[in-house]
Amino acid sequence: MTTALNPARIAVLLALLVLGALTGAAGWLVVDLWFPGGLLLALLALFGLFLGGRIAVGSGLGVGAGAIGWFLAYVLLGVPRPEGDFLLGSSGIGMYAYLLGGTVLAVMCATLRGPFEGSVSAARSGK
């Protein structure tokens, strides 16, 4: 698969960015609403987004676009407003687990190798 940035590929990356933001906002709500099960549901949604982005784009760039959208939503919803309150409150440990789990899933999907990409060889990496 080619790695050139053509208009179709840019459109897919922008769509993944928006999907990442929507997934991040929905995950924030679900983690606070149903803590143990909501965290698992939010992390499964992130895994689907990151893996789908990896498959759709064919590289870790798809994971990166979704992860940037997710992280922007996470940060923007957690920043205090000028009035001193938060847009969405945090229950504590669930949000930190969501941040850590999402980061681990993004790194895992970005470094994943497909079944047809071949194995990694130390002898061939020096070429």
mmCIF file of C-alpha atoms in Angstrom:
data_model
loop_
_atom_site.group_PDB
_atom_site.id
_atom_site.type_symbol
_atom_site.label_atom_id
_atom_site.label_comp_id
_atom_site.label_asym_id
_atom_site.label_seq_id
_atom_site.Cartn_x
_atom_site.Cartn_y
_atom_site.Cartn_z
ATOM 1 C CA MET A 1 0.000 0.000 0.000
ATOM 2 C CA THR A 2 1.300 3.455 -0.862
ATOM 3 C CA THR A 3 2.028 5.964 1.878
ATOM 4 C CA ALA A 4 1.549 9.116 -0.225
ATOM 5 C CA LEU A 5 -0.878 11.721 1.084
ATOM 6 C CA ASN A 6 -3.560 12.048 -1.568
ATOM 7 C CA PRO A 7 -6.922 13.819 -1.071
ATOM 8 C CA ALA A 8 -8.742 10.593 -0.229
ATOM 9 C CA ARG A 9 -6.189 9.672 2.416
ATOM 10 C CA ILE A 10 -6.357 13.173 3.925
ATOM 11 C CA ALA A 11 -10.153 12.900 4.073
ATOM 12 C CA VAL A 12 -9.881 9.572 5.902
ATOM 13 C CA LEU A 13 -7.409 11.076 8.384
ATOM 14 C CA LEU A 14 -9.715 14.041 9.039
ATOM 15 C CA ALA A 15 -12.643 11.681 9.528
ATOM 16 C CA LEU A 16 -10.576 9.684 12.013
ATOM 17 C CA LEU A 17 -9.708 12.904 13.839
ATOM 18 C CA VAL A 18 -13.406 13.769 14.193
ATOM 19 C CA LEU A 19 -14.279 10.196 15.190
ATOM 20 C CA GLY A 20 -11.529 10.328 17.790
ATOM 21 C CA ALA A 21 -12.986 13.508 19.278
ATOM 22 C CA LEU A 22 -16.483 12.008 19.373
ATOM 23 C CA THR A 23 -15.187 8.775 20.895
ATOM 24 C CA GLY A 24 -13.246 10.734 23.512
ATOM 25 C CA ALA A 25 -16.289 12.779 24.517
ATOM 26 C CA ALA A 26 -18.528 9.716 24.652
ATOM 27 C CA GLY A 27 -15.904 7.799 26.612
ATOM 28 C CA TRP A 28 -15.651 10.603 29.169
ATOM 29 C CA LEU A 29 -19.423 10.419 29.709
ATOM 30 C CA VAL A 30 -19.573 6.628 29.880
ATOM 31 C CA VAL A 31 -16.656 6.280 32.317
ATOM 32 C CA ASP A 32 -18.315 8.704 34.742
ATOM 33 C CA LEU A 33 -21.763 7.202 34.322
ATOM 34 C CA TRP A 34 -21.029 3.460 34.739
ATOM 35 C CA PHE A 35 -17.600 3.262 36.307
ATOM 36 C CA PRO A 36 -16.369 -0.319 36.090
ATOM 37 C CA GLY A 37 -18.310 -1.344 32.999
ATOM 38 C CA GLY A 38 -18.174 2.095 31.407
ATOM 39 C CA LEU A 39 -14.398 2.122 31.523
ATOM 40 C CA LEU A 40 -14.247 -1.214 29.725
ATOM 41 C CA LEU A 41 -16.785 -0.029 27.153
ATOM 42 C CA ALA A 42 -14.880 3.213 26.532
ATOM 43 C CA LEU A 43 -11.574 1.359 26.138
ATOM 44 C CA LEU A 44 -13.160 -1.125 23.728
ATOM 45 C CA ALA A 45 -14.466 1.790 21.658
ATOM 46 C CA LEU A 46 -10.973 3.299 21.589
ATOM 47 C CA PHE A 47 -9.468 -0.032 20.573
ATOM 48 C CA GLY A 48 -11.959 -0.268 17.702
ATOM 49 C CA LEU A 49 -11.187 3.289 16.617
ATOM 50 C CA PHE A 50 -7.417 2.836 16.730
ATOM 51 C CA LEU A 51 -7.398 -0.573 15.063
ATOM 52 C CA GLY A 52 -9.884 0.592 12.434
ATOM 53 C CA GLY A 53 -7.719 3.624 11.729
ATOM 54 C CA ARG A 54 -4.663 1.397 11.407
ATOM 55 C CA ILE A 55 -6.445 -0.865 8.934
ATOM 56 C CA ALA A 56 -8.107 1.971 6.964
ATOM 57 C CA VAL A 57 -4.941 3.999 6.439
ATOM 58 C CA GLY A 58 -2.509 1.086 6.415
ATOM 59 C CA SER A 59 -0.045 2.687 8.798
ATOM 60 C CA GLY A 60 0.283 4.124 12.273
ATOM 61 C CA LEU A 61 -0.775 7.505 10.891
ATOM 62 C CA GLY A 62 -4.402 6.370 11.104
ATOM 63 C CA VAL A 63 -3.940 5.569 14.769
ATOM 64 C CA GLY A 64 -2.306 8.946 15.324
ATOM 65 C CA ALA A 65 -5.204 10.872 13.785
ATOM 66 C CA GLY A 66 -7.743 9.089 15.994
ATOM 67 C CA ALA A 67 -5.527 9.462 19.061
ATOM 68 C CA ILE A 68 -5.102 13.205 18.517
ATOM 69 C CA GLY A 69 -8.870 13.676 18.284
ATOM 70 C CA TRP A 70 -9.430 11.537 21.379
ATOM 71 C CA PHE A 71 -6.792 13.370 23.394
ATOM 72 C CA LEU A 72 -8.068 16.816 22.343
ATOM 73 C CA ALA A 73 -11.570 15.904 23.495
ATOM 74 C CA TYR A 74 -10.163 14.501 26.733
ATOM 75 C CA VAL A 75 -8.197 17.673 27.453
ATOM 76 C CA LEU A 76 -10.886 20.147 26.387
ATOM 77 C CA LEU A 77 -13.530 18.464 28.529
ATOM 78 C CA GLY A 78 -11.212 18.385 31.540
ATOM 79 C CA VAL A 79 -10.043 22.011 31.482
ATOM 80 C CA PRO A 80 -11.720 24.221 34.098
ATOM 81 C CA ARG A 81 -13.932 26.986 32.781
ATOM 82 C CA PRO A 82 -13.490 30.647 33.768
ATOM 83 C CA GLU A 83 -16.277 30.272 36.329
ATOM 84 C CA GLY A 84 -14.124 27.750 38.187
ATOM 85 C CA ASP A 85 -16.107 24.600 37.412
ATOM 86 C CA PHE A 86 -15.519 21.876 34.842
ATOM 87 C CA LEU A 87 -17.546 21.176 31.744
ATOM 88 C CA LEU A 88 -17.665 17.527 32.769
ATOM 89 C CA GLY A 89 -16.641 16.417 36.225
ATOM 90 C CA SER A 90 -14.278 13.564 36.877
ATOM 91 C CA SER A 91 -14.876 10.746 39.307
ATOM 92 C CA GLY A 92 -11.163 10.376 39.943
ATOM 93 C CA ILE A 93 -9.409 7.110 39.222
ATOM 94 C CA GLY A 94 -11.672 6.170 36.316
ATOM 95 C CA MET A 95 -10.507 9.102 34.222
ATOM 96 C CA TYR A 96 -6.848 8.362 34.897
ATOM 97 C CA ALA A 97 -7.421 4.736 33.950
ATOM 98 C CA TYR A 98 -9.163 5.928 30.774
ATOM 99 C CA LEU A 99 -6.199 8.159 29.899
ATOM 100 C CA LEU A 100 -3.599 5.484 30.621
ATOM 101 C CA GLY A 101 -5.568 2.696 28.945
ATOM 102 C CA GLY A 102 -6.224 4.786 25.848
ATOM 103 C CA THR A 103 -2.571 5.702 25.573
ATOM 104 C CA VAL A 104 -1.509 2.063 25.871
ATOM 105 C CA LEU A 105 -4.049 1.038 23.222
ATOM 106 C CA ALA A 106 -2.884 3.786 20.842
ATOM 107 C CA VAL A 107 0.763 2.759 21.158
ATOM 108 C CA MET A 108 -0.144 -0.904 20.805
ATOM 109 C CA CYS A 109 -2.169 -0.338 17.632
ATOM 110 C CA ALA A 110 0.411 2.051 16.137
ATOM 111 C CA THR A 111 3.202 -0.498 16.495
ATOM 112 C CA LEU A 112 1.109 -3.449 15.356
ATOM 113 C CA ARG A 113 2.274 -5.265 12.257
ATOM 114 C CA GLY A 114 -0.167 -6.740 9.776
ATOM 115 C CA PRO A 115 -0.152 -10.395 8.757
ATOM 116 C CA PHE A 116 1.226 -9.592 5.296
ATOM 117 C CA GLU A 117 3.956 -7.150 6.328
ATOM 118 C CA GLY A 118 6.462 -9.887 7.093
ATOM 119 C CA SER A 119 8.577 -10.382 10.164
ATOM 120 C CA VAL A 120 11.010 -7.896 11.605
ATOM 121 C CA SER A 121 14.631 -8.906 11.126
ATOM 122 C CA ALA A 122 17.615 -7.213 12.728
ATOM 123 C CA ALA A 123 19.789 -8.211 9.787
ATOM 124 C CA ARG A 124 17.496 -6.518 7.271
ATOM 125 C CA SER A 125 16.925 -3.311 9.249
ATOM 126 C CA GLY A 126 20.425 -1.993 8.444
ATOM 127 C CA LYS A 127 19.820 -1.818 4.684
#
